[in-house]
Amino acid sequence: MNVAQQATDRDALPTDSTTTADVRPCCTESARPPTVAAENTALPGAGGDPGSDDTPSQSLCVRFVSCGVLVAVAVIVVALWHLASLLNYPAPDVDEAWRANRAMALVEHGIPLGTMDAGVFEQFADYWRFPPYVEIWLTSLSMRLFGPTIHAVRLASWLFGVALLAAIGSISQQLRGWPAAVIAVLLVGSAPSFLLSSHLGRQDIMVAAVGYGSIALYMRRRATRSMPMSYVVGLLCVLAFELHPNGMIFGGTVAILHICDQHYPIKSSLFNAFALGILSGLAMYAMHHIVPNPSTYIAVTRLGYGSTHT
């Protein structure tokens, strides 16, 4: 009885050809489980749609570019608004005339000190090395094109205002995303302090643009971990100081960011590249301003920033 039952069961088992024929349809499109088909059709543009050639990286790239365009549009709109009102507000300031005078002296005589500085600085040897050369040179670029006009003086400040908006947008995007970047650009661009500093022909907006630009570049460097970028960050911090001594706060800020990101930054090659940029910038500053005549530098510094400054 048991032997007959086993033989019957053996005869009832499917052969290899039967098993293959039964399994093969499960691999066809019509026999796929509904869950797999649902997953494939639920992700259009992500590689699951048979009719789409987009990949996840391409989709992310498109989204990144489109969001970046939104921030760029915000910067351009605010910049054009300020350009249209550049000469309307504020009223011309004496500092603008002073800087225009220095810029024209640089254009005509190669010395960043003009007739409005006469009577004081000439008493010191190598006196022309003391003023912030980069600031005056940048202002002279627009004056070479448009001449000694209020529009030429303010155009340099406007350009650095645009650079500041771009830096603020970059920092905000990396901290809170693209929506925050657009909001930050609009808020900063409509602030009364920005309206004043980006219109006046002074160095304030230049220091802010270079300083915040160094912070924005540092935050970009977090992702790339680029040593050359760290070096440039150090140079920008010194450039902010060269534009005005108050710009030194940005060098300290970036150094603190290194400490927050790396508990022992001195062991990091990225921090060492940043420090090398600082030292290189300070060496260039010293070679132009201090080394030719240290006594003049000390005397004029006391005169310009000491208790006798008016």
Short mmCIF file of C-alpha atoms in Angstrom, two decimals:
data_model
loop_
_atom_site.label_atom_id
_atom_site.label_comp_id
_atom_site.label_asym_id
_atom_site.label_seq_id
_atom_site.Cartn_x
_atom_site.Cartn_y
_atom_site.Cartn_z
CA MET A 1 0.00 0.00 0.00
CA ASN A 2 2.71 2.43 0.94
CA VAL A 3 4.85 1.40 -2.03
CA ALA A 4 1.96 1.92 -4.45
CA GLN A 5 1.15 5.30 -2.91
CA GLN A 6 4.81 6.42 -3.26
CA ALA A 7 4.84 5.38 -6.93
CA THR A 8 1.66 7.34 -7.56
CA ASP A 9 3.11 10.42 -5.87
CA ARG A 10 6.33 10.08 -7.88
CA ASP A 11 4.38 9.96 -11.12
CA ALA A 12 2.45 13.09 -10.10
CA LEU A 13 5.60 15.21 -9.64
CA PRO A 14 6.26 17.73 -12.52
CA THR A 15 9.14 17.06 -14.83
CA ASP A 16 12.00 19.54 -15.42
CA SER A 17 10.40 20.80 -18.63
CA THR A 18 7.09 21.31 -16.88
CA THR A 19 8.77 23.24 -14.04
CA THR A 20 10.62 25.48 -16.48
CA ALA A 21 7.48 26.17 -18.44
CA ASP A 22 5.59 27.01 -15.28
CA VAL A 23 8.26 29.38 -13.95
CA ARG A 24 9.14 31.23 -17.16
CA PRO A 25 5.92 33.26 -17.42
CA CYS A 26 6.65 34.77 -14.00
CA CYS A 27 9.56 36.65 -15.54
CA THR A 28 7.48 38.32 -18.23
CA GLU A 29 6.02 41.84 -17.97
CA SER A 30 2.45 40.58 -17.63
CA ALA A 31 3.29 38.25 -14.78
CA ARG A 32 5.23 40.74 -12.64
CA PRO A 33 3.92 41.32 -9.15
CA PRO A 34 1.70 44.41 -8.98
CA THR A 35 3.92 45.94 -6.29
CA VAL A 36 6.94 46.02 -8.61
CA ALA A 37 4.94 47.57 -11.42
CA ALA A 38 3.58 50.19 -9.04
CA GLU A 39 7.06 51.07 -7.88
CA ASN A 40 8.28 51.48 -11.44
CA THR A 41 5.40 53.72 -12.50
CA ALA A 42 5.48 55.76 -9.32
CA LEU A 43 8.89 57.26 -10.01
CA PRO A 44 8.73 59.16 -13.30
CA GLY A 45 11.94 60.94 -14.20
CA ALA A 46 13.90 58.82 -11.71
CA GLY A 47 14.78 55.95 -14.02
CA GLY A 48 11.65 53.87 -13.33
CA ASP A 49 9.60 55.18 -16.24
CA PRO A 50 10.49 53.20 -19.37
CA GLY A 51 9.74 56.25 -21.54
CA SER A 52 11.98 58.61 -19.57
CA ASP A 53 15.73 58.99 -20.01
CA ASP A 54 16.19 61.10 -16.82
CA THR A 55 18.34 59.79 -14.01
CA PRO A 56 18.16 60.83 -10.33
CA SER A 57 21.39 62.84 -10.69
CA GLN A 58 20.03 64.65 -13.75
CA SER A 59 16.79 65.47 -11.96
CA LEU A 60 18.72 66.81 -8.96
CA CYS A 61 20.93 68.88 -11.26
CA VAL A 62 17.92 70.41 -12.99
CA ARG A 63 16.37 71.25 -9.62
CA PHE A 64 19.66 72.77 -8.41
CA VAL A 65 20.03 74.94 -11.50
CA SER A 66 16.41 76.11 -11.40
CA CYS A 67 16.69 77.09 -7.72
CA GLY A 68 19.99 78.86 -8.41
CA VAL A 69 18.27 80.80 -11.18
CA LEU A 70 15.66 82.00 -8.67
CA VAL A 71 18.36 83.42 -6.40
CA ALA A 72 20.14 84.98 -9.38
CA VAL A 73 16.90 86.60 -10.51
CA ALA A 74 16.35 88.00 -7.00
CA VAL A 75 19.87 89.46 -6.99
CA ILE A 76 19.44 90.97 -10.46
CA VAL A 77 16.07 92.53 -9.64
CA VAL A 78 17.36 94.14 -6.43
CA ALA A 79 20.56 95.26 -8.19
CA LEU A 80 18.66 96.95 -11.03
CA TRP A 81 16.40 98.73 -8.55
CA HIS A 82 19.44 100.12 -6.75
CA LEU A 83 21.11 101.07 -10.01
CA ALA A 84 18.04 103.07 -11.05
CA SER A 85 18.10 105.01 -7.77
CA LEU A 86 21.89 105.26 -7.46
CA LEU A 87 22.03 109.04 -7.85
CA ASN A 88 18.79 109.83 -6.04
CA TYR A 89 19.76 108.79 -2.51
CA PRO A 90 21.64 109.74 -0.43
CA ALA A 91 22.88 113.27 -1.04
CA PRO A 92 26.54 113.54 -2.11
CA ASP A 93 28.93 113.17 0.82
CA VAL A 94 32.32 114.76 1.42
CA ASP A 95 33.94 111.32 1.68
CA GLU A 96 32.85 110.62 -1.89
CA ALA A 97 34.64 113.71 -3.11
CA TRP A 98 37.70 112.68 -1.12
CA ARG A 99 37.83 109.22 -2.65
CA ALA A 100 37.16 110.54 -6.12
CA ASN A 101 40.06 112.94 -5.65
CA ARG A 102 42.36 110.08 -4.61
CA ALA A 103 41.19 107.85 -7.47
CA MET A 104 41.84 110.56 -10.06
CA ALA A 105 45.28 111.17 -8.56
CA LEU A 106 46.02 107.48 -9.02
CA VAL A 107 44.82 107.62 -12.62
CA GLU A 108 46.79 110.76 -13.49
CA HIS A 109 49.90 110.50 -11.31
CA GLY A 110 50.03 106.90 -10.08
CA ILE A 111 49.83 107.98 -6.42
CA PRO A 112 46.67 107.24 -4.35
CA LEU A 113 46.66 110.65 -2.66
CA GLY A 114 45.19 113.81 -4.19
CA THR A 115 45.02 117.53 -3.61
CA MET A 116 42.50 117.08 -0.77
CA ASP A 117 45.25 115.31 1.21
CA ALA A 118 47.74 118.14 0.66
CA GLY A 119 49.38 119.78 3.66
CA VAL A 120 49.55 116.79 6.00
CA PHE A 121 50.75 113.55 4.46
CA GLU A 122 53.57 115.16 2.48
CA GLN A 123 55.41 115.75 5.73
CA PHE A 124 56.22 112.05 5.91
CA ALA A 125 58.56 110.11 3.67
CA ASP A 126 56.84 107.50 1.46
CA TYR A 127 53.52 108.92 2.62
CA TRP A 128 51.72 107.63 -0.48
CA ARG A 129 52.14 104.03 0.68
CA PHE A 130 49.80 104.42 3.64
CA PRO A 131 46.28 104.70 2.06
CA PRO A 132 44.40 101.47 1.18
CA TYR A 133 45.65 100.98 -2.34
CA VAL A 134 43.17 98.29 -3.45
CA GLU A 135 40.13 100.39 -2.54
CA ILE A 136 41.37 103.43 -4.44
CA TRP A 137 42.43 101.32 -7.42
CA LEU A 138 39.00 99.68 -7.62
CA THR A 139 37.31 103.09 -7.53
CA SER A 140 39.66 104.37 -10.23
CA LEU A 141 38.52 101.66 -12.66
CA SER A 142 35.06 103.19 -13.07
CA MET A 143 36.51 106.69 -13.14
CA ARG A 144 38.75 105.72 -16.07
CA LEU A 145 35.55 104.95 -17.98
CA PHE A 146 33.21 107.73 -16.83
CA GLY A 147 35.55 110.42 -15.55
CA PRO A 148 35.46 112.23 -12.17
CA THR A 149 31.70 112.07 -11.65
CA ILE A 150 29.50 111.09 -8.74
CA HIS A 151 28.08 108.30 -10.88
CA ALA A 152 31.54 106.79 -11.39
CA VAL A 153 32.32 106.89 -7.66
CA ARG A 154 29.04 105.25 -6.71
CA LEU A 155 29.18 102.65 -9.44
CA ALA A 156 32.03 100.86 -7.66
CA SER A 157 29.96 100.69 -4.46
CA TRP A 158 26.97 99.40 -6.40
CA LEU A 159 29.02 96.58 -7.92
CA PHE A 160 30.26 95.51 -4.50
CA GLY A 161 26.69 95.70 -3.25
CA VAL A 162 25.74 93.14 -5.89
CA ALA A 163 28.66 90.98 -4.77
CA LEU A 164 27.46 91.22 -1.17
CA LEU A 165 23.97 90.09 -2.15
CA ALA A 166 25.45 87.10 -3.97
CA ALA A 167 27.53 86.19 -0.90
CA ILE A 168 24.51 86.48 1.42
CA GLY A 169 22.48 84.31 -0.94
CA SER A 170 25.21 81.67 -1.04
CA ILE A 171 25.56 81.57 2.75
CA SER A 172 21.79 81.36 3.27
CA GLN A 173 21.41 78.60 0.70
CA GLN A 174 24.01 76.46 2.40
CA LEU A 175 22.46 77.01 5.82
CA ARG A 176 18.72 76.83 5.12
CA GLY A 177 18.19 76.09 1.45
CA TRP A 178 17.15 78.04 -1.64
CA PRO A 179 13.93 79.57 -0.25
CA ALA A 180 15.92 81.10 2.60
CA ALA A 181 18.49 82.39 0.11
CA VAL A 182 15.85 84.24 -1.91
CA ILE A 183 14.29 85.71 1.25
CA ALA A 184 17.71 86.79 2.58
CA VAL A 185 18.61 88.53 -0.69
CA LEU A 186 15.32 90.42 -0.72
CA LEU A 187 15.56 91.41 2.96
CA VAL A 188 19.17 92.59 2.77
CA GLY A 189 18.61 94.33 -0.55
CA SER A 190 15.69 96.34 0.87
CA ALA A 191 17.37 97.24 4.18
CA PRO A 192 18.03 100.98 4.72
CA SER A 193 21.63 100.28 5.75
CA PHE A 194 22.27 98.44 2.48
CA LEU A 195 20.60 101.23 0.52
CA LEU A 196 22.97 103.73 2.11
CA SER A 197 26.22 101.76 1.95
CA SER A 198 25.75 100.41 -1.58
CA HIS A 199 25.11 103.93 -2.91
CA LEU A 200 27.74 105.97 -1.09
CA GLY A 201 31.18 106.02 -2.66
CA ARG A 202 32.90 104.67 0.43
CA GLN A 203 34.79 101.52 1.36
CA ASP A 204 32.14 100.19 3.79
CA ILE A 205 30.33 98.07 1.21
CA MET A 206 33.65 96.82 -0.18
CA VAL A 207 34.74 95.51 3.21
CA ALA A 208 31.38 93.82 3.76
CA ALA A 209 31.35 92.21 0.31
CA VAL A 210 34.89 90.84 0.61
CA GLY A 211 34.37 89.71 4.21
CA TYR A 212 31.10 87.90 3.63
CA GLY A 213 32.53 86.57 0.39
CA SER A 214 35.30 84.89 2.40
CA ILE A 215 32.68 83.28 4.66
CA ALA A 216 30.62 82.11 1.68
CA LEU A 217 33.70 80.62 0.06
CA TYR A 218 34.65 78.91 3.33
CA MET A 219 31.24 77.26 3.51
CA ARG A 220 31.55 76.11 -0.10
CA ARG A 221 34.94 74.67 0.78
CA ARG A 222 33.29 72.45 3.41
CA ALA A 223 31.87 70.30 0.63
CA THR A 224 34.84 70.39 -1.72
CA ARG A 225 37.59 70.27 0.94
CA SER A 226 39.78 72.19 -1.47
CA MET A 227 43.10 73.45 -0.14
CA PRO A 228 43.47 76.15 -2.84
CA MET A 229 40.02 77.42 -1.86
CA SER A 230 41.11 77.58 1.79
CA TYR A 231 44.15 79.58 0.71
CA VAL A 232 41.96 82.06 -1.18
CA VAL A 233 39.73 82.43 1.90
CA GLY A 234 42.79 83.54 3.87
CA LEU A 235 43.73 86.06 1.20
CA LEU A 236 40.21 87.52 1.18
CA CYS A 237 40.30 87.99 4.96
CA VAL A 238 43.50 90.04 4.63
CA LEU A 239 42.02 91.98 1.72
CA ALA A 240 39.08 92.98 3.93
CA PHE A 241 41.61 94.25 6.47
CA GLU A 242 43.51 96.16 3.76
CA LEU A 243 40.31 97.89 2.69
CA HIS A 244 39.71 99.00 6.28
CA PRO A 245 41.21 97.86 9.63
CA ASN A 246 37.73 96.92 10.87
CA GLY A 247 37.78 94.15 8.28
CA MET A 248 39.95 92.08 10.62
CA ILE A 249 36.76 90.78 12.25
CA PHE A 250 36.19 88.53 9.26
CA GLY A 251 39.53 86.81 9.69
CA GLY A 252 38.63 86.07 13.30
CA THR A 253 35.19 84.85 12.26
CA VAL A 254 36.58 82.35 9.74
CA ALA A 255 39.15 81.16 12.27
CA ILE A 256 36.34 80.49 14.77
CA LEU A 257 34.45 78.56 12.09
CA HIS A 258 37.51 76.34 11.69
CA ILE A 259 37.54 75.69 15.43
CA CYS A 260 33.83 74.86 15.45
CA ASP A 261 34.16 72.47 12.51
CA GLN A 262 37.42 70.89 13.67
CA HIS A 263 38.25 70.74 17.37
CA TYR A 264 41.98 70.75 16.61
CA PRO A 265 42.19 72.81 13.41
CA ILE A 266 45.96 73.21 13.62
CA LYS A 267 46.28 69.54 12.63
CA SER A 268 44.12 70.06 9.54
CA SER A 269 45.71 70.66 6.14
CA LEU A 270 42.71 72.83 5.21
CA PHE A 271 43.29 75.11 8.19
CA ASN A 272 47.00 75.23 7.39
CA ALA A 273 46.14 76.34 3.84
CA PHE A 274 43.89 79.05 5.29
CA ALA A 275 46.68 80.16 7.65
CA LEU A 276 49.11 80.22 4.73
CA GLY A 277 46.71 82.49 2.86
CA ILE A 278 46.57 84.80 5.88
CA LEU A 279 50.35 84.92 6.18
CA SER A 280 50.78 85.51 2.44
CA GLY A 281 48.29 88.36 2.51
CA LEU A 282 49.90 89.95 5.56
CA ALA A 283 53.32 89.66 3.90
CA MET A 284 52.05 91.51 0.83
CA TYR A 285 50.41 94.12 3.07
CA ALA A 286 53.64 94.64 5.00
CA MET A 287 55.75 94.86 1.84
CA HIS A 288 53.58 97.64 0.44
CA HIS A 289 52.58 99.60 3.55
CA ILE A 290 55.14 98.98 6.31
CA VAL A 291 58.54 97.73 5.15
CA PRO A 292 59.47 100.73 2.93
CA ASN A 293 59.22 103.09 5.92
CA PRO A 294 58.00 101.67 9.26
CA SER A 295 58.25 105.05 11.05
CA THR A 296 55.96 106.69 8.51
CA TYR A 297 53.45 103.88 8.84
CA ILE A 298 53.38 104.20 12.63
CA ALA A 299 53.14 108.00 12.56
CA VAL A 300 50.38 108.15 9.95
CA THR A 301 48.46 105.35 11.68
CA ARG A 302 48.47 107.35 14.90
CA LEU A 303 47.43 110.45 12.98
CA GLY A 304 44.61 108.72 11.11
CA TYR A 305 43.27 106.35 13.76
CA GLY A 306 44.52 107.82 17.03
CA SER A 307 43.07 110.45 19.30
CA THR A 308 43.88 113.22 16.80
CA HIS A 309 41.55 111.73 14.15
CA THR A 310 38.60 114.05 13.41
#
